[in-house]
């Protein structure tokens, strides 16, 4: 699917624009009874949401994410920054209203939206939970989002699986999500980068990265040219690796972006990543992790 945002005047190319191609694939996997993932792939908005809650509550929550985001970000052209902020705000508020207790419906959300900054086309990345955005560029795969899990917090504090086997059971315990009893106080991570011709973006639920290594993901993104075929190959790999969860993949190729600037290619326009450290962790969890570290040190481990 090819889409572009290059408004023209009298047939002339606009001074700022982008052309993209995208592909989508999703599967409920081999274990789950239904698929609680939802997605949208309609320029300028691309989102993957992984619902949770059981009894189809997760399906409702992830669908609500897509409904709110697509309602507040018009399709067809570049998104205004104000529209993006409004979409994130109303999505967070709407999901928090689904329930405020433990076990309430909730969802992760990860995505990109094409916008402009200083007359340059840009990609605005946003994330909450453990769904991910990757960028494949010139043979390198980069994870652009930070997982909001206890496992990530532990790793940031110096735990490693080989020394602290307690880390592994925390791998999929979320510390931030939309709804799910978390309320509306958590900020959604945001990062804005220039849109660069040739970049390939991958959005996925944890049903992909929980089953398939980054090396295999990179191999598929590098070797499969068409985004729709690449998305299908990634989902197939997740199913063949066990398919223990729903899996959803969106692949977005930046076919052309103009104007281009070598200085802009590595420039971070705006970043508000939720870096996990002792200052940003909720104090009860931070204290618990530090206590565990101290216990190991006292025991000479």
mmCIF file of C-alpha atoms in Angstrom:
data_model
loop_
_atom_site.group_PDB
_atom_site.id
_atom_site.type_symbol
_atom_site.label_atom_id
_atom_site.label_comp_id
_atom_site.label_asym_id
_atom_site.label_seq_id
_atom_site.Cartn_x
_atom_site.Cartn_y
_atom_site.Cartn_z
ATOM 1 C CA UNK A 1 0.000 0.000 0.000
ATOM 2 C CA UNK A 2 1.515 3.311 -1.120
ATOM 3 C CA UNK A 3 0.575 6.595 0.502
ATOM 4 C CA UNK A 4 1.932 10.090 0.251
ATOM 5 C CA UNK A 5 1.650 13.491 1.813
ATOM 6 C CA UNK A 6 2.823 15.941 -0.803
ATOM 7 C CA UNK A 7 0.213 18.612 -1.266
ATOM 8 C CA UNK A 8 0.682 20.253 -4.654
ATOM 9 C CA UNK A 9 -0.115 23.643 -6.081
ATOM 10 C CA UNK A 10 -0.786 23.874 -9.845
ATOM 11 C CA UNK A 11 0.825 20.466 -10.292
ATOM 12 C CA UNK A 12 4.072 21.461 -8.607
ATOM 13 C CA UNK A 13 5.636 19.319 -5.914
ATOM 14 C CA UNK A 14 5.298 20.765 -2.424
ATOM 15 C CA UNK A 15 8.509 21.846 -0.653
ATOM 16 C CA UNK A 16 7.970 19.238 2.077
ATOM 17 C CA UNK A 17 6.565 15.746 1.624
ATOM 18 C CA UNK A 18 6.918 12.019 2.046
ATOM 19 C CA UNK A 19 5.858 8.867 0.218
ATOM 20 C CA UNK A 20 5.485 5.653 2.188
ATOM 21 C CA UNK A 21 4.510 2.034 1.610
ATOM 22 C CA UNK A 22 3.145 -0.200 4.351
ATOM 23 C CA UNK A 23 2.128 -3.761 5.102
ATOM 24 C CA UNK A 24 0.220 -5.386 7.978
ATOM 25 C CA UNK A 25 -0.177 -8.914 9.296
ATOM 26 C CA UNK A 26 -1.770 -10.311 12.462
ATOM 27 C CA UNK A 27 -2.508 -13.745 13.919
ATOM 28 C CA UNK A 28 -4.024 -15.011 17.164
ATOM 29 C CA UNK A 29 -1.212 -17.539 17.529
ATOM 30 C CA UNK A 30 -1.376 -21.189 18.508
ATOM 31 C CA UNK A 31 -2.433 -20.834 22.154
ATOM 32 C CA UNK A 32 -4.812 -17.884 22.558
ATOM 33 C CA UNK A 33 -8.527 -18.362 21.913
ATOM 34 C CA UNK A 34 -8.895 -14.954 20.310
ATOM 35 C CA UNK A 35 -6.856 -12.040 19.039
ATOM 36 C CA UNK A 36 -6.753 -9.081 21.441
ATOM 37 C CA UNK A 37 -4.354 -7.066 19.272
ATOM 38 C CA UNK A 38 -5.630 -4.119 17.223
ATOM 39 C CA UNK A 39 -3.908 -1.909 14.677
ATOM 40 C CA UNK A 40 -4.282 0.909 12.185
ATOM 41 C CA UNK A 41 -2.133 1.529 9.106
ATOM 42 C CA UNK A 42 -3.556 4.610 7.422
ATOM 43 C CA UNK A 43 -1.335 7.565 6.609
ATOM 44 C CA UNK A 44 -0.210 9.472 8.608
ATOM 45 C CA UNK A 45 -0.978 7.127 11.531
ATOM 46 C CA UNK A 46 0.384 3.640 12.201
ATOM 47 C CA UNK A 47 -0.367 1.994 15.568
ATOM 48 C CA UNK A 48 -0.238 -1.437 17.209
ATOM 49 C CA UNK A 49 -2.150 -2.030 20.464
ATOM 50 C CA UNK A 50 -1.975 -5.218 22.545
ATOM 51 C CA UNK A 51 -5.013 -5.600 24.788
ATOM 52 C CA UNK A 52 -5.189 -7.327 28.154
ATOM 53 C CA UNK A 53 -7.919 -8.276 30.571
ATOM 54 C CA UNK A 54 -9.414 -11.582 29.473
ATOM 55 C CA UNK A 55 -13.007 -12.414 28.495
ATOM 56 C CA UNK A 56 -12.531 -10.185 25.402
ATOM 57 C CA UNK A 57 -11.876 -7.165 27.634
ATOM 58 C CA UNK A 58 -8.425 -6.839 26.074
ATOM 59 C CA UNK A 59 -9.944 -6.821 22.625
ATOM 60 C CA UNK A 60 -12.249 -3.983 23.672
ATOM 61 C CA UNK A 61 -9.364 -2.008 25.182
ATOM 62 C CA UNK A 62 -7.046 -2.291 22.183
ATOM 63 C CA UNK A 63 -9.883 -1.426 19.798
ATOM 64 C CA UNK A 64 -10.590 1.658 21.922
ATOM 65 C CA UNK A 65 -6.969 2.755 21.505
ATOM 66 C CA UNK A 66 -7.278 2.614 17.724
ATOM 67 C CA UNK A 67 -10.654 4.357 17.773
ATOM 68 C CA UNK A 68 -9.398 7.272 19.868
ATOM 69 C CA UNK A 69 -6.126 7.738 17.989
ATOM 70 C CA UNK A 70 -7.763 7.643 14.561
ATOM 71 C CA UNK A 71 -10.558 9.982 15.669
ATOM 72 C CA UNK A 72 -8.161 12.734 16.696
ATOM 73 C CA UNK A 73 -5.582 12.380 13.898
ATOM 74 C CA UNK A 74 -7.159 13.019 10.461
ATOM 75 C CA UNK A 75 -5.915 10.762 7.679
ATOM 76 C CA UNK A 76 -4.491 11.800 4.338
ATOM 77 C CA UNK A 77 -1.901 14.450 5.214
ATOM 78 C CA UNK A 78 0.749 15.280 7.761
ATOM 79 C CA UNK A 79 -0.506 15.358 11.349
ATOM 80 C CA UNK A 80 -0.384 18.582 13.328
ATOM 81 C CA UNK A 81 1.509 18.422 16.611
ATOM 82 C CA UNK A 82 -1.603 19.620 18.423
ATOM 83 C CA UNK A 83 -3.621 16.746 16.959
ATOM 84 C CA UNK A 84 -1.017 14.222 18.100
ATOM 85 C CA UNK A 85 -0.974 15.598 21.638
ATOM 86 C CA UNK A 86 -4.780 15.622 21.750
ATOM 87 C CA UNK A 87 -4.932 12.041 20.499
ATOM 88 C CA UNK A 88 -2.498 10.816 23.153
ATOM 89 C CA UNK A 89 -4.335 12.718 25.886
ATOM 90 C CA UNK A 90 -7.824 11.491 24.998
ATOM 91 C CA UNK A 91 -6.643 7.935 24.421
ATOM 92 C CA UNK A 92 -5.034 7.836 27.865
ATOM 93 C CA UNK A 93 -8.130 9.307 29.506
ATOM 94 C CA UNK A 94 -10.531 7.017 27.665
ATOM 95 C CA UNK A 95 -8.625 3.865 28.586
ATOM 96 C CA UNK A 96 -8.337 4.908 32.235
ATOM 97 C CA UNK A 97 -12.121 5.184 32.364
ATOM 98 C CA UNK A 98 -12.517 1.513 31.398
ATOM 99 C CA UNK A 99 -11.569 0.590 34.948
ATOM 100 C CA UNK A 100 -9.336 1.730 37.773
ATOM 101 C CA UNK A 101 -8.865 -1.535 39.646
ATOM 102 C CA UNK A 102 -6.301 -4.302 39.214
ATOM 103 C CA UNK A 103 -7.364 -6.600 36.398
ATOM 104 C CA UNK A 104 -9.322 -3.898 34.586
ATOM 105 C CA UNK A 105 -9.136 -3.844 30.774
ATOM 106 C CA UNK A 106 -5.996 -2.267 29.410
ATOM 107 C CA UNK A 107 -3.700 -2.079 26.433
ATOM 108 C CA UNK A 108 -0.208 -1.298 25.306
ATOM 109 C CA UNK A 109 0.217 1.190 22.475
ATOM 110 C CA UNK A 110 3.108 1.790 20.122
ATOM 111 C CA UNK A 111 3.144 3.709 16.902
ATOM 112 C CA UNK A 112 4.431 6.340 14.537
ATOM 113 C CA UNK A 113 2.784 9.358 12.971
ATOM 114 C CA UNK A 114 4.164 11.439 10.114
ATOM 115 C CA UNK A 115 4.329 15.143 10.829
ATOM 116 C CA UNK A 116 6.549 18.144 10.072
ATOM 117 C CA UNK A 117 9.060 20.135 12.074
ATOM 118 C CA UNK A 118 10.919 23.228 10.864
ATOM 119 C CA UNK A 119 9.703 22.522 7.317
ATOM 120 C CA UNK A 120 11.121 18.996 7.404
ATOM 121 C CA UNK A 121 9.068 15.782 7.270
ATOM 122 C CA UNK A 122 9.434 13.859 10.512
ATOM 123 C CA UNK A 123 8.372 10.661 12.228
ATOM 124 C CA UNK A 124 6.880 11.014 15.691
ATOM 125 C CA UNK A 125 7.226 7.817 17.730
ATOM 126 C CA UNK A 126 5.144 7.082 20.825
ATOM 127 C CA UNK A 127 4.970 4.130 23.173
ATOM 128 C CA UNK A 128 3.562 2.792 26.425
ATOM 129 C CA UNK A 129 3.844 -0.848 27.469
ATOM 130 C CA UNK A 130 5.960 -3.548 25.819
ATOM 131 C CA UNK A 131 4.968 -3.307 22.177
ATOM 132 C CA UNK A 132 7.862 -1.915 20.153
ATOM 133 C CA UNK A 133 8.999 0.316 17.304
ATOM 134 C CA UNK A 134 12.185 -0.615 15.450
ATOM 135 C CA UNK A 135 13.984 1.165 12.623
ATOM 136 C CA UNK A 136 15.952 -0.707 9.981
ATOM 137 C CA UNK A 137 18.517 1.456 8.180
ATOM 138 C CA UNK A 138 21.561 0.525 6.101
ATOM 139 C CA UNK A 139 21.939 -2.952 7.557
ATOM 140 C CA UNK A 140 21.329 -1.947 11.177
ATOM 141 C CA UNK A 141 18.267 -2.633 13.335
ATOM 142 C CA UNK A 142 17.594 -0.175 16.167
ATOM 143 C CA UNK A 143 14.945 -0.514 18.868
ATOM 144 C CA UNK A 144 13.545 2.997 19.249
ATOM 145 C CA UNK A 145 11.211 2.362 22.179
ATOM 146 C CA UNK A 146 11.825 1.304 25.771
ATOM 147 C CA UNK A 147 9.808 -1.605 27.192
ATOM 148 C CA UNK A 148 7.828 -0.626 30.280
ATOM 149 C CA UNK A 149 8.374 -3.868 32.169
ATOM 150 C CA UNK A 150 9.854 -4.850 35.511
ATOM 151 C CA UNK A 151 12.462 -6.793 33.550
ATOM 152 C CA UNK A 152 13.634 -3.598 31.850
ATOM 153 C CA UNK A 153 13.788 -1.824 35.202
ATOM 154 C CA UNK A 154 15.875 -4.627 36.655
ATOM 155 C CA UNK A 155 18.282 -4.584 33.717
ATOM 156 C CA UNK A 156 18.649 -0.806 34.017
ATOM 157 C CA UNK A 157 19.597 -1.250 37.683
ATOM 158 C CA UNK A 158 22.343 -3.718 36.805
ATOM 159 C CA UNK A 159 20.609 -7.082 37.048
ATOM 160 C CA UNK A 160 21.528 -9.641 34.405
ATOM 161 C CA UNK A 161 19.867 -12.994 33.868
ATOM 162 C CA UNK A 162 23.076 -14.987 34.296
ATOM 163 C CA UNK A 163 23.623 -13.582 37.804
ATOM 164 C CA UNK A 164 20.054 -12.937 38.919
ATOM 165 C CA UNK A 165 17.696 -15.686 37.704
ATOM 166 C CA UNK A 166 14.879 -13.854 39.547
ATOM 167 C CA UNK A 167 14.867 -11.402 36.652
ATOM 168 C CA UNK A 168 13.293 -13.785 34.152
ATOM 169 C CA UNK A 169 9.805 -14.124 35.714
ATOM 170 C CA UNK A 170 9.476 -10.308 35.586
ATOM 171 C CA UNK A 171 10.022 -10.181 31.824
ATOM 172 C CA UNK A 172 6.399 -9.564 30.902
ATOM 173 C CA UNK A 173 5.161 -7.722 34.008
ATOM 174 C CA UNK A 174 4.174 -4.259 32.795
ATOM 175 C CA UNK A 175 4.970 -1.135 34.789
ATOM 176 C CA UNK A 176 3.016 1.189 32.487
ATOM 177 C CA UNK A 177 0.008 0.668 30.229
ATOM 178 C CA UNK A 178 -3.186 2.372 29.142
ATOM 179 C CA UNK A 179 -6.005 1.434 31.486
ATOM 180 C CA UNK A 180 -5.432 -1.850 33.349
ATOM 181 C CA UNK A 181 -5.843 0.010 36.638
ATOM 182 C CA UNK A 182 -2.835 2.263 35.993
ATOM 183 C CA UNK A 183 -4.949 5.419 35.842
ATOM 184 C CA UNK A 184 -4.144 8.390 33.620
ATOM 185 C CA UNK A 185 -1.035 9.698 35.383
ATOM 186 C CA UNK A 186 1.598 7.896 33.292
ATOM 187 C CA UNK A 187 3.240 9.849 30.481
ATOM 188 C CA UNK A 188 3.538 8.222 27.078
ATOM 189 C CA UNK A 189 7.110 8.109 25.756
ATOM 190 C CA UNK A 190 7.659 10.244 22.665
ATOM 191 C CA UNK A 191 10.549 10.633 20.245
ATOM 192 C CA UNK A 192 10.587 12.684 17.032
ATOM 193 C CA UNK A 193 13.073 11.954 14.236
ATOM 194 C CA UNK A 194 13.491 13.243 10.681
ATOM 195 C CA UNK A 195 11.847 11.125 7.984
ATOM 196 C CA UNK A 196 14.716 9.768 5.878
ATOM 197 C CA UNK A 197 14.400 8.120 2.469
ATOM 198 C CA UNK A 198 15.082 4.386 2.717
ATOM 199 C CA UNK A 199 14.237 3.953 6.384
ATOM 200 C CA UNK A 200 12.015 0.996 7.278
ATOM 201 C CA UNK A 201 9.956 1.061 10.488
ATOM 202 C CA UNK A 202 8.622 -2.017 12.265
ATOM 203 C CA UNK A 203 5.787 -1.809 14.798
ATOM 204 C CA UNK A 204 4.983 -5.008 16.670
ATOM 205 C CA UNK A 205 3.288 -6.504 19.699
ATOM 206 C CA UNK A 206 5.319 -8.684 22.064
ATOM 207 C CA UNK A 207 4.008 -11.727 20.230
ATOM 208 C CA UNK A 208 6.790 -11.042 17.734
ATOM 209 C CA UNK A 209 9.787 -9.946 19.813
ATOM 210 C CA UNK A 210 8.897 -12.446 22.545
ATOM 211 C CA UNK A 211 9.309 -15.316 20.070
ATOM 212 C CA UNK A 212 11.750 -14.079 17.435
ATOM 213 C CA UNK A 213 15.255 -12.722 18.035
ATOM 214 C CA UNK A 214 16.367 -9.326 16.787
ATOM 215 C CA UNK A 215 18.818 -11.105 14.482
ATOM 216 C CA UNK A 216 16.015 -12.981 12.719
ATOM 217 C CA UNK A 217 13.861 -9.847 12.587
ATOM 218 C CA UNK A 218 16.714 -7.921 10.954
ATOM 219 C CA UNK A 219 17.357 -10.728 8.465
ATOM 220 C CA UNK A 220 13.726 -10.639 7.303
ATOM 221 C CA UNK A 221 13.556 -6.847 7.112
ATOM 222 C CA UNK A 222 16.785 -6.812 5.103
ATOM 223 C CA UNK A 223 15.854 -9.626 2.752
ATOM 224 C CA UNK A 224 12.168 -9.091 1.975
ATOM 225 C CA UNK A 225 11.591 -6.033 -0.175
ATOM 226 C CA UNK A 226 7.809 -5.587 -0.132
ATOM 227 C CA UNK A 227 6.455 -4.382 3.256
ATOM 228 C CA UNK A 228 3.342 -6.584 3.093
ATOM 229 C CA UNK A 229 5.413 -9.687 2.423
ATOM 230 C CA UNK A 230 7.871 -8.693 5.159
ATOM 231 C CA UNK A 231 5.027 -8.329 7.674
ATOM 232 C CA UNK A 232 3.661 -11.751 6.750
ATOM 233 C CA UNK A 233 7.102 -13.376 7.009
ATOM 234 C CA UNK A 234 7.638 -11.901 10.475
ATOM 235 C CA UNK A 235 4.282 -13.192 11.729
ATOM 236 C CA UNK A 236 4.974 -16.605 10.201
ATOM 237 C CA UNK A 237 8.316 -16.720 12.029
ATOM 238 C CA UNK A 238 6.597 -15.945 15.347
ATOM 239 C CA UNK A 239 4.070 -18.734 14.798
ATOM 240 C CA UNK A 240 6.761 -21.227 13.833
ATOM 241 C CA UNK A 241 8.748 -20.257 16.950
ATOM 242 C CA UNK A 242 5.845 -21.244 19.211
ATOM 243 C CA UNK A 243 3.046 -18.759 18.621
ATOM 244 C CA UNK A 244 2.291 -18.469 22.333
ATOM 245 C CA UNK A 245 0.698 -15.032 22.025
ATOM 246 C CA UNK A 246 -1.221 -12.895 19.579
ATOM 247 C CA UNK A 247 1.178 -11.315 17.110
ATOM 248 C CA UNK A 248 0.697 -8.146 15.069
ATOM 249 C CA UNK A 249 3.211 -6.522 12.740
ATOM 250 C CA UNK A 250 3.127 -3.268 10.767
ATOM 251 C CA UNK A 251 5.990 -2.484 8.372
ATOM 252 C CA UNK A 252 6.307 1.083 7.052
ATOM 253 C CA UNK A 253 8.828 2.054 4.366
ATOM 254 C CA UNK A 254 9.826 5.671 3.780
ATOM 255 C CA UNK A 255 10.130 5.493 -0.012
ATOM 256 C CA UNK A 256 10.923 9.179 -0.413
ATOM 257 C CA UNK A 257 11.158 12.135 1.940
ATOM 258 C CA UNK A 258 11.911 15.684 0.910
ATOM 259 C CA UNK A 259 13.673 17.945 1.480
ATOM 260 C CA UNK A 260 16.558 15.778 2.618
ATOM 261 C CA UNK A 261 19.443 16.920 4.755
ATOM 262 C CA UNK A 262 22.517 14.974 5.754
ATOM 263 C CA UNK A 263 22.658 16.937 8.992
ATOM 264 C CA UNK A 264 19.051 16.053 9.752
ATOM 265 C CA UNK A 265 19.478 12.306 9.335
ATOM 266 C CA UNK A 266 20.901 11.758 12.805
ATOM 267 C CA UNK A 267 19.342 14.755 14.522
ATOM 268 C CA UNK A 268 16.894 14.009 17.303
ATOM 269 C CA UNK A 269 14.292 16.735 16.961
ATOM 270 C CA UNK A 270 12.591 16.055 20.247
ATOM 271 C CA UNK A 271 12.936 13.261 22.754
ATOM 272 C CA UNK A 272 11.033 12.410 25.898
ATOM 273 C CA UNK A 273 11.974 8.789 26.416
ATOM 274 C CA UNK A 274 11.101 7.220 29.736
ATOM 275 C CA UNK A 275 14.596 6.253 30.753
ATOM 276 C CA UNK A 276 14.410 3.852 33.647
ATOM 277 C CA UNK A 277 16.515 4.829 36.632
ATOM 278 C CA UNK A 278 16.162 5.264 40.365
ATOM 279 C CA UNK A 279 14.663 8.724 39.998
ATOM 280 C CA UNK A 280 11.865 7.728 37.650
ATOM 281 C CA UNK A 281 10.879 4.414 39.199
ATOM 282 C CA UNK A 282 7.988 4.332 41.618
ATOM 283 C CA UNK A 283 9.722 4.342 44.980
ATOM 284 C CA UNK A 284 8.294 1.058 46.244
ATOM 285 C CA UNK A 285 9.610 -0.877 43.253
ATOM 286 C CA UNK A 286 12.940 0.951 43.236
ATOM 287 C CA UNK A 287 13.437 0.138 46.917
ATOM 288 C CA UNK A 288 12.519 -3.497 46.333
ATOM 289 C CA UNK A 289 15.026 -3.899 43.499
ATOM 290 C CA UNK A 290 17.807 -2.215 45.503
ATOM 291 C CA UNK A 291 17.073 -4.478 48.464
ATOM 292 C CA UNK A 292 17.456 -7.498 46.206
ATOM 293 C CA UNK A 293 20.784 -6.196 44.906
ATOM 294 C CA UNK A 294 22.016 -5.618 48.473
ATOM 295 C CA UNK A 295 21.012 -9.135 49.518
ATOM 296 C CA UNK A 296 23.085 -10.617 46.708
ATOM 297 C CA UNK A 297 26.062 -8.416 47.559
ATOM 298 C CA UNK A 298 25.859 -9.319 51.256
ATOM 299 C CA UNK A 299 25.836 -13.006 50.338
ATOM 300 C CA UNK A 300 28.873 -12.575 48.109
ATOM 301 C CA UNK A 301 26.995 -13.380 44.928
#
